[in-house]
PDB file of C-alpha atoms in Angstrom:
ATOM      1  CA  UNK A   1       6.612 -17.703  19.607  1.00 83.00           C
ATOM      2  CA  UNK A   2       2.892 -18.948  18.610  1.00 89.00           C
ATOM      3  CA  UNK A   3       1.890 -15.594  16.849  1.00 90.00           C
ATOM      4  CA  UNK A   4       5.351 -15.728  14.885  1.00 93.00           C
ATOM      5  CA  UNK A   5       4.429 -19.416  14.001  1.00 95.00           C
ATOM      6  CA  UNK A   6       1.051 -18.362  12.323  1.00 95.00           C
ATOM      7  CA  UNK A   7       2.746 -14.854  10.594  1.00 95.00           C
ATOM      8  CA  UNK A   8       5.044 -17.802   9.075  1.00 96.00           C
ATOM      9  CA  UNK A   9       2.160 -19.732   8.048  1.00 97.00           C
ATOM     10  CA  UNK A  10       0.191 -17.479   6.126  1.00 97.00           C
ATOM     11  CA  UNK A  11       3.858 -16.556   4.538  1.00 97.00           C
ATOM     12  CA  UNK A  12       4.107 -20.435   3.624  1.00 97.00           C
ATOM     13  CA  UNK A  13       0.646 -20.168   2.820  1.00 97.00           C
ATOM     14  CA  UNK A  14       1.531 -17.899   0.145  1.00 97.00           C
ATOM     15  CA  UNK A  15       4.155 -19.495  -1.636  1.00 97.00           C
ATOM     16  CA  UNK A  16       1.595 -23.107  -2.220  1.00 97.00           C
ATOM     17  CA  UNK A  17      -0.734 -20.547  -3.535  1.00 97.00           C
ATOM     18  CA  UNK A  18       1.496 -19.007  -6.087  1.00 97.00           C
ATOM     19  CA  UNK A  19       2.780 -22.595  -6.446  1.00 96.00           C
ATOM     20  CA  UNK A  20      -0.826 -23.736  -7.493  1.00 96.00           C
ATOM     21  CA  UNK A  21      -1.300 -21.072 -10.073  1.00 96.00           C
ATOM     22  CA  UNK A  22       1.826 -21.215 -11.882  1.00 95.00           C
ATOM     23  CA  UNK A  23       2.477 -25.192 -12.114  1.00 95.00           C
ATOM     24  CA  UNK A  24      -1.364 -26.493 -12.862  1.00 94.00           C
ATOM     25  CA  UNK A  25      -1.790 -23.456 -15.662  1.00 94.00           C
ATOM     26  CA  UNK A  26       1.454 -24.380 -17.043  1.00 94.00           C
ATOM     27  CA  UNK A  27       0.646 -28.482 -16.630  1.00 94.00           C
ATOM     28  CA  UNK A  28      -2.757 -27.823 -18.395  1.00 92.00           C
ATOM     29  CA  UNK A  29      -1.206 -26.077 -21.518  1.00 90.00           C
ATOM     30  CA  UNK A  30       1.122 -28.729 -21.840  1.00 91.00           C
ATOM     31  CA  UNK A  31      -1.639 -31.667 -20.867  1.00 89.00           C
ATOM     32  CA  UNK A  32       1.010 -32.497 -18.169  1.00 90.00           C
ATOM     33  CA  UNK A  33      -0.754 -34.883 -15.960  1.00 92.00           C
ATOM     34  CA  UNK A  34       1.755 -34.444 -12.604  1.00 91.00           C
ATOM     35  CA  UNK A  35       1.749 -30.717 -12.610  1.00 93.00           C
ATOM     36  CA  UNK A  36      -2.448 -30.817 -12.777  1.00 93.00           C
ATOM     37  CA  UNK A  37      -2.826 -33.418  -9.503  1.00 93.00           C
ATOM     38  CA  UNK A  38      -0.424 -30.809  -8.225  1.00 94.00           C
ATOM     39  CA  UNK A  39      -3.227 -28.248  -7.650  1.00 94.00           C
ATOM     40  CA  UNK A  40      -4.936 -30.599  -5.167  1.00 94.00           C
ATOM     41  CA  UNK A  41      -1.820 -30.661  -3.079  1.00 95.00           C
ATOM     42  CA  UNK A  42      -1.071 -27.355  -2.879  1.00 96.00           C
ATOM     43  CA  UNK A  43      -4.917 -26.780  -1.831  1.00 96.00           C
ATOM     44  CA  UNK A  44      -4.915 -28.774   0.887  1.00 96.00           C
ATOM     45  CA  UNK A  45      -1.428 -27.690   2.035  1.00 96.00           C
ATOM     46  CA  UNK A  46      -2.843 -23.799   2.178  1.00 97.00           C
ATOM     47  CA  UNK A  47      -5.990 -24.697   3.990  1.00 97.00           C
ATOM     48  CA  UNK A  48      -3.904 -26.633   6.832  1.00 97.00           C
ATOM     49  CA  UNK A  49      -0.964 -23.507   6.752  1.00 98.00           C
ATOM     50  CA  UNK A  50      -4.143 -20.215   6.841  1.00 97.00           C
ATOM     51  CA  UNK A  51      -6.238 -22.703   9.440  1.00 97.00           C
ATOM     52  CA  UNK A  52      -3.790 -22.902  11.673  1.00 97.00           C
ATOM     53  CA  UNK A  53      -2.503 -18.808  11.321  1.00 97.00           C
ATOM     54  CA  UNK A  54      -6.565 -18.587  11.604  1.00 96.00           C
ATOM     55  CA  UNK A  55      -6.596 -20.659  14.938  1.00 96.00           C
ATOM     56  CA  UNK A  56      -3.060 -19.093  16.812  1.00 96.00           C
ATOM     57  CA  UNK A  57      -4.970 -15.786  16.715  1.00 96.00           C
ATOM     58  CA  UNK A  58      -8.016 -17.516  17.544  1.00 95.00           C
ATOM     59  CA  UNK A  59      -5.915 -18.752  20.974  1.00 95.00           C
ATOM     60  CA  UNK A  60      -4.160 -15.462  21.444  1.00 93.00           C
ATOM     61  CA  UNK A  61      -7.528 -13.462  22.231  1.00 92.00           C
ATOM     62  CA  UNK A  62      -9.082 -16.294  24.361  1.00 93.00           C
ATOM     63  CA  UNK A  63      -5.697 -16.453  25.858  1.00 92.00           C
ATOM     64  CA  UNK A  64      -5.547 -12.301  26.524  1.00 91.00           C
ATOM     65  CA  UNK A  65      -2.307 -12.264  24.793  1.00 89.00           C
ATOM     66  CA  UNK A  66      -1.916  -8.254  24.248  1.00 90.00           C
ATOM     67  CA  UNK A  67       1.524  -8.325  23.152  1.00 89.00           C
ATOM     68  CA  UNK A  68      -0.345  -8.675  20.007  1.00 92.00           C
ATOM     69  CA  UNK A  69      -1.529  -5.242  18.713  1.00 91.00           C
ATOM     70  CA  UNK A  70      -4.352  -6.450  17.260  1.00 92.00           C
ATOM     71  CA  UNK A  71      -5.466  -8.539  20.120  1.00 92.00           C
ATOM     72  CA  UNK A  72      -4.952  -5.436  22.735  1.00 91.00           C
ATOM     73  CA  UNK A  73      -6.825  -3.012  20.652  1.00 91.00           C
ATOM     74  CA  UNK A  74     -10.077  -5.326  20.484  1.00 89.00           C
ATOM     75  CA  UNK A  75     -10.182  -7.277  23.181  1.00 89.00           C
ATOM     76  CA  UNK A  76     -10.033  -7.246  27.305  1.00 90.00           C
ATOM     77  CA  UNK A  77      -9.935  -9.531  29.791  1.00 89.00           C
ATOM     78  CA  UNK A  78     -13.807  -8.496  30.859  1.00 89.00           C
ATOM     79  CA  UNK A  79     -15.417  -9.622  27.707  1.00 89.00           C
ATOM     80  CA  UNK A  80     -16.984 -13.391  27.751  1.00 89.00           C
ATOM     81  CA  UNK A  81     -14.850 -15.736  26.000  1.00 91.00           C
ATOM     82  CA  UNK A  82     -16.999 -16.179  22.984  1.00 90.00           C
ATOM     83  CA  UNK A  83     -16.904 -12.343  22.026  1.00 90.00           C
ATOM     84  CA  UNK A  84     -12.916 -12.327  22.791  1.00 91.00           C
ATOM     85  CA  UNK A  85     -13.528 -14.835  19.899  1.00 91.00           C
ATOM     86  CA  UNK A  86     -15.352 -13.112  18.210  1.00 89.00           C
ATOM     87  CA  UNK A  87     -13.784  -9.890  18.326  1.00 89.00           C
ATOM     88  CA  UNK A  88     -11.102 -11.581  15.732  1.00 91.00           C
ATOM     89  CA  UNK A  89     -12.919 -10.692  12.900  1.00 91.00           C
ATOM     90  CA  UNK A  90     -13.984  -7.180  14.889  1.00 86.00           C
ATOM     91  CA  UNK A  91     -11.496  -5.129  13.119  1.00 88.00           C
ATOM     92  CA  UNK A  92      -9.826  -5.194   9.705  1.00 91.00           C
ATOM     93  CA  UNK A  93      -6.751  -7.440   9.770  1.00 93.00           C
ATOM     94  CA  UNK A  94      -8.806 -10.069  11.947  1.00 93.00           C
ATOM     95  CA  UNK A  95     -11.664  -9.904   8.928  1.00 94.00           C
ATOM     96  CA  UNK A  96      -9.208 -10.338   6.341  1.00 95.00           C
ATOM     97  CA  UNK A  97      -7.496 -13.227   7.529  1.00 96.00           C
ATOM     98  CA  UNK A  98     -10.949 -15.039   8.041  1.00 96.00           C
ATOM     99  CA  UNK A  99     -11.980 -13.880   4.263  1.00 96.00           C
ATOM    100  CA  UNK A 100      -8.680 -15.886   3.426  1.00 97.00           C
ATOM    101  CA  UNK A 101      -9.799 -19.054   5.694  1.00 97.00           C
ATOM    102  CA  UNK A 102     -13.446 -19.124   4.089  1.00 97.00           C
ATOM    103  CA  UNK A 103     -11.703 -19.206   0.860  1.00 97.00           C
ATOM    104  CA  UNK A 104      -9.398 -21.942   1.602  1.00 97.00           C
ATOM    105  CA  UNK A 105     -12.192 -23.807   3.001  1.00 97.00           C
ATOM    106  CA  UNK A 106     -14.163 -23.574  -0.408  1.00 97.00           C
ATOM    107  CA  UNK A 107     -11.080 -24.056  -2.213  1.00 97.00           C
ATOM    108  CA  UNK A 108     -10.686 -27.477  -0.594  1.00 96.00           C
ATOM    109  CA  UNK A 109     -14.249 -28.090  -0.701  1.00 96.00           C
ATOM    110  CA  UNK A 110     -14.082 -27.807  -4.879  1.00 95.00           C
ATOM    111  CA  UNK A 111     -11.016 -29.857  -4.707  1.00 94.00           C
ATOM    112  CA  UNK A 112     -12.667 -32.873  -3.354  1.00 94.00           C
ATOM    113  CA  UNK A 113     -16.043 -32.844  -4.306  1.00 92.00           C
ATOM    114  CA  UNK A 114     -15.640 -32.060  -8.003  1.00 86.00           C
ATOM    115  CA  UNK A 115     -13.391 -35.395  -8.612  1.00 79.00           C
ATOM    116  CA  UNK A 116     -15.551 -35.962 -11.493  1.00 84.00           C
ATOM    117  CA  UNK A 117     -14.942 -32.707 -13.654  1.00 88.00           C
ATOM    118  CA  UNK A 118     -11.847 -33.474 -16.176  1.00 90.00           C
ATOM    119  CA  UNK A 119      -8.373 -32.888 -14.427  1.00 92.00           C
ATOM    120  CA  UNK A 120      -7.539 -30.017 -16.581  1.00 92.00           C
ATOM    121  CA  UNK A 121     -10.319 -28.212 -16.031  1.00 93.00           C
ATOM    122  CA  UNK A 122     -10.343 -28.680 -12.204  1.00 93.00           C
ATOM    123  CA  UNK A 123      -6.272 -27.352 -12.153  1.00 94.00           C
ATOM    124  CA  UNK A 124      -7.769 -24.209 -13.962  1.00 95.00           C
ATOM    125  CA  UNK A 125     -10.537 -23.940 -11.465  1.00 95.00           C
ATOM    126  CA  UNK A 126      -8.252 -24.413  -8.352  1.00 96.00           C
ATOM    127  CA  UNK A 127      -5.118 -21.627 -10.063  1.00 96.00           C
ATOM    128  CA  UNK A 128      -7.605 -18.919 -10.175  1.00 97.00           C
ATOM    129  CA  UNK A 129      -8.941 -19.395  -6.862  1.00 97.00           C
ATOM    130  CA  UNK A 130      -5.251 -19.640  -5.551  1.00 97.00           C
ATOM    131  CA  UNK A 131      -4.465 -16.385  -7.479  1.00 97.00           C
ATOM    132  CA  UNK A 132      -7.471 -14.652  -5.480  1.00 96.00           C
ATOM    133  CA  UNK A 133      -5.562 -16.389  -2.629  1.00 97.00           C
ATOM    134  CA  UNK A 134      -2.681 -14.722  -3.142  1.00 97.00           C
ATOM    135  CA  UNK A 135      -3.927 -10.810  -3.772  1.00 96.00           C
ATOM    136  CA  UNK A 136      -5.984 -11.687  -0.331  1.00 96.00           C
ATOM    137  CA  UNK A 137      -2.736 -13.410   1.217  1.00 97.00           C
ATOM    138  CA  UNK A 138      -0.101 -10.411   0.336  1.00 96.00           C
ATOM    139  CA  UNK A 139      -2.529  -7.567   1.441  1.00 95.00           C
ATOM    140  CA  UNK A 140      -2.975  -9.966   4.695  1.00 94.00           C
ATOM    141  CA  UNK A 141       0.829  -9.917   5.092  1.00 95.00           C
ATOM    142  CA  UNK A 142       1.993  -6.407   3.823  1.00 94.00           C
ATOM    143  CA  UNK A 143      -0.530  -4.392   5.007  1.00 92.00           C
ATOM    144  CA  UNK A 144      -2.895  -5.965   7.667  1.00 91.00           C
ATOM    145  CA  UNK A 145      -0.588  -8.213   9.533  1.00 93.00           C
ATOM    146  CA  UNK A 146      -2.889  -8.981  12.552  1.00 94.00           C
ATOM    147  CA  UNK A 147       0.473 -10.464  13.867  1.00 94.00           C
ATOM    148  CA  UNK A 148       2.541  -7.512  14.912  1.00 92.00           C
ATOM    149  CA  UNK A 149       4.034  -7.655  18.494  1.00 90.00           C
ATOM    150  CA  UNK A 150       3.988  -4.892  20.782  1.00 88.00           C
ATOM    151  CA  UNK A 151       7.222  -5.880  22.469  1.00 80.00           C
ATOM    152  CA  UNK A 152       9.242  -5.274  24.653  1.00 81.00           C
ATOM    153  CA  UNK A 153       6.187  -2.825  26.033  1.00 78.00           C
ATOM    154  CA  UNK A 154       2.810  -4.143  26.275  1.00 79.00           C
ATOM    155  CA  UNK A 155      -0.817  -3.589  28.135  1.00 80.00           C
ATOM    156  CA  UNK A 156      -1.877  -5.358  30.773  1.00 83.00           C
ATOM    157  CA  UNK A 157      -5.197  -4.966  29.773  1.00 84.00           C
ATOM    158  CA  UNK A 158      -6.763  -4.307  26.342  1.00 78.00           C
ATOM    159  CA  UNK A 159      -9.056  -0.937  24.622  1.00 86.00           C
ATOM    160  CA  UNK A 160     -12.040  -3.483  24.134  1.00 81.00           C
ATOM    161  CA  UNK A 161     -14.243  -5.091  21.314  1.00 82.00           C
ATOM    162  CA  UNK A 162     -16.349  -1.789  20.014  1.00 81.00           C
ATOM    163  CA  UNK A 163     -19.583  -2.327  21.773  1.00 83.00           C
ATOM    164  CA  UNK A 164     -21.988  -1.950  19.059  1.00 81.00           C
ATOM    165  CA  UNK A 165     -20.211  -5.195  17.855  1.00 82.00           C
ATOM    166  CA  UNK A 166     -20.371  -7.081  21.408  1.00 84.00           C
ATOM    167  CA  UNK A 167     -24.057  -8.638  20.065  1.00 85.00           C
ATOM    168  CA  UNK A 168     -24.904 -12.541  19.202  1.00 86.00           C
ATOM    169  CA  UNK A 169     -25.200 -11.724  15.460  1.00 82.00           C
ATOM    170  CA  UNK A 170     -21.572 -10.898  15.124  1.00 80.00           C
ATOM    171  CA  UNK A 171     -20.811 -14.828  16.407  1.00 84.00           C
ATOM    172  CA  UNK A 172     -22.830 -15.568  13.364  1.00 89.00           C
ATOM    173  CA  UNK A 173     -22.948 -12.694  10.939  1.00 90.00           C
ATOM    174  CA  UNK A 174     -19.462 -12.411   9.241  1.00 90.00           C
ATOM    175  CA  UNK A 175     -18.731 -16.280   9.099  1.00 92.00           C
ATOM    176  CA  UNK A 176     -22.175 -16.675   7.095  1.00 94.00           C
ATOM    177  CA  UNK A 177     -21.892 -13.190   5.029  1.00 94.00           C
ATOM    178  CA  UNK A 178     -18.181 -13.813   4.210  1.00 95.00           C
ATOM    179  CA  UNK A 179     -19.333 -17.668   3.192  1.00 96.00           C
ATOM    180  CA  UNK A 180     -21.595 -16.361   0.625  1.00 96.00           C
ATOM    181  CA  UNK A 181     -19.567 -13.590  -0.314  1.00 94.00           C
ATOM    182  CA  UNK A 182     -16.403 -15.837  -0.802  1.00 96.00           C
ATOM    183  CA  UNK A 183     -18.534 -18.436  -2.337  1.00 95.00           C
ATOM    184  CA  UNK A 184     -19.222 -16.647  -5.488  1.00 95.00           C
ATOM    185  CA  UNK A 185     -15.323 -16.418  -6.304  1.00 95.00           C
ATOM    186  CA  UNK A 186     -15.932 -20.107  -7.717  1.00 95.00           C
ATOM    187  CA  UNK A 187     -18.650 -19.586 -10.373  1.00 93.00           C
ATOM    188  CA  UNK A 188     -15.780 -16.944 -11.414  1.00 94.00           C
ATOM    189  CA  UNK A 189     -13.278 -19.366 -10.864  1.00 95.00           C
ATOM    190  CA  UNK A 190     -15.684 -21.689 -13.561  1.00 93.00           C
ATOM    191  CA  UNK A 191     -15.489 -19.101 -15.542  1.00 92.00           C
ATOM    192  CA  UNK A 192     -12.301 -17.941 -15.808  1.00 93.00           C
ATOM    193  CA  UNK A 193     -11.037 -21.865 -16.676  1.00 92.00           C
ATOM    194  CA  UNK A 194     -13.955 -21.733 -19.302  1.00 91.00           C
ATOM    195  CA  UNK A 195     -12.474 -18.420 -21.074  1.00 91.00           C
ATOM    196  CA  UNK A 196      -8.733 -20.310 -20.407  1.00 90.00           C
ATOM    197  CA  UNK A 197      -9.942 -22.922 -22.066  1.00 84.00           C
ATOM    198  CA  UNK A 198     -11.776 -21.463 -24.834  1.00 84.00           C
ATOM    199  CA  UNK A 199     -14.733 -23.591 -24.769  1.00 79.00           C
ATOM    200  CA  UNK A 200     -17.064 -20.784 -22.663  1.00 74.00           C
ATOM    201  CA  UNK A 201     -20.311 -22.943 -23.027  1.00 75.00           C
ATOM    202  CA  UNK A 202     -22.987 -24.483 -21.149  1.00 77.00           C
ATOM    203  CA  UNK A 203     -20.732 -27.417 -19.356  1.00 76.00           C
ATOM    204  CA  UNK A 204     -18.961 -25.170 -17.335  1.00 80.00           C
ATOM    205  CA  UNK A 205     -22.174 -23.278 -15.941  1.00 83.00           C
ATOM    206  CA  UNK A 206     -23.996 -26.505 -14.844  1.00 86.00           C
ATOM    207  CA  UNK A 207     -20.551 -27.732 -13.304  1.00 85.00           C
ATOM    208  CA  UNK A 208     -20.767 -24.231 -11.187  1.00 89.00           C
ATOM    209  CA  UNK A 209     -24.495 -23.798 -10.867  1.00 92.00           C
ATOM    210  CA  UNK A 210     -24.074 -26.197  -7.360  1.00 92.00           C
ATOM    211  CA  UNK A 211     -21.692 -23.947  -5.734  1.00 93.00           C
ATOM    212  CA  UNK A 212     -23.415 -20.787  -6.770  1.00 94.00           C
ATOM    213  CA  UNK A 213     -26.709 -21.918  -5.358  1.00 95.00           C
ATOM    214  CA  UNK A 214     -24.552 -22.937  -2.128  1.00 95.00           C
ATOM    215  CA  UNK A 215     -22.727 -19.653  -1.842  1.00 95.00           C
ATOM    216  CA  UNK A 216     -26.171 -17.889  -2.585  1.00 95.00           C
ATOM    217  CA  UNK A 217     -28.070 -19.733   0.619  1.00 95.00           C
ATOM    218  CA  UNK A 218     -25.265 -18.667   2.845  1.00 94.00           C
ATOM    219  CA  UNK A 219     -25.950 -14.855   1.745  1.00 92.00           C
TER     220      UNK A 219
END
């Protein structure tokens, strides 16, 4: 039932992310103080629902559970432990769903280390990361569900972790690249609540400059 538990995650996942874009836009129009803290919430709730999806798939590989499709075509019980861990993000659907937990991550980071930016302009921040949350989150869930059972039938051992991938830089690799790469979604998410604001000047860039020059180490 664990792999069910984090497909219904990531679907609960999705609804606080379309919950953040829809209430916080509509609270800062209005200057509607309870539906702007309301973006903070709904971050925080996403990062705990995709972390744990993330960390149920994380188990079912070090656990050899190949009633999961995913895990039985890139993984076997011969590979070390940390490349059955690894071999998550081996494949498409196991990428994907770590893209979304990086960007949960920074979405939490922005909500609680940018405390001091006005409250309107951090619920605009937060709504367009959660609606690049939720293009990630129903592509995740429509079409690369790494959650799909091979039941009643299933391997007792799995087609392996493609060996040109079985190397120490793919422990490190993809977590860093996909930190960088998912980093720069909040100098557009500065941006974007600029333009939605209508006051593109220099405030907004200096508030972002500190998370681009973040995202840019990583890469």
């Amino acid at each position: 039932m664990l792999p069910e538990f984090g497909h219904y995650a990531l679907i609960l996942a999705l609804c606080l992310a379309i919950t953040q874009v829809i209430f916080p836009l509509l609270g800062a129009a209005r200057g509607d103080t309870s539906y702007m803290q309301l973006a903070r919430y709904t971050t925080c709730g996403q990062f705990i629902f995709i972390s744990f999806s993330f960390f149920v798939l994380a188990y079912s590989f070090l656990s050899n559970d190949f009633s999961l499709a995913y895990v039985a075509e890139n993984s076997n019980t011969h590979l070390p432990a940390i490349y059955r861990f690894c071999a998550m993000w081996g494949a498409h659907a196991g990428s994907l769903l770590l893209w979304v937990f990086i960007l949960s991550i920074w979405m939490l980071a922005v909500s609680i280390f940018s405390r001091r930016l006005p409250l309107v302009m951090l619920s605009r921040v937060l709504a367009v990361l959660a609606l690049i949350s939720i293009g990630f989150l129903l592509f995740l869930l429509t079409t690369s569900d790494p959650f799909i059972r091979l039941l009643p039938h299933f391997p007792n051992q799995g087609q392996s972790l493609n060996p040109i991938l079985q190397d120490p830089g793919l422990v490190i690799h993809p977590p860093m690249l996909y930190m960088g790469y998912v980093g720069t979604t909040v100098a557009f998410a500065f941006a974007m609540a600029a333009l939605l604001a209508g006051k593109l000047d220099v405030a907004w860039a200096k508030e972002s400059l500190p998370w681009t020059i973040v995202a840019w180490c990583f890469l």
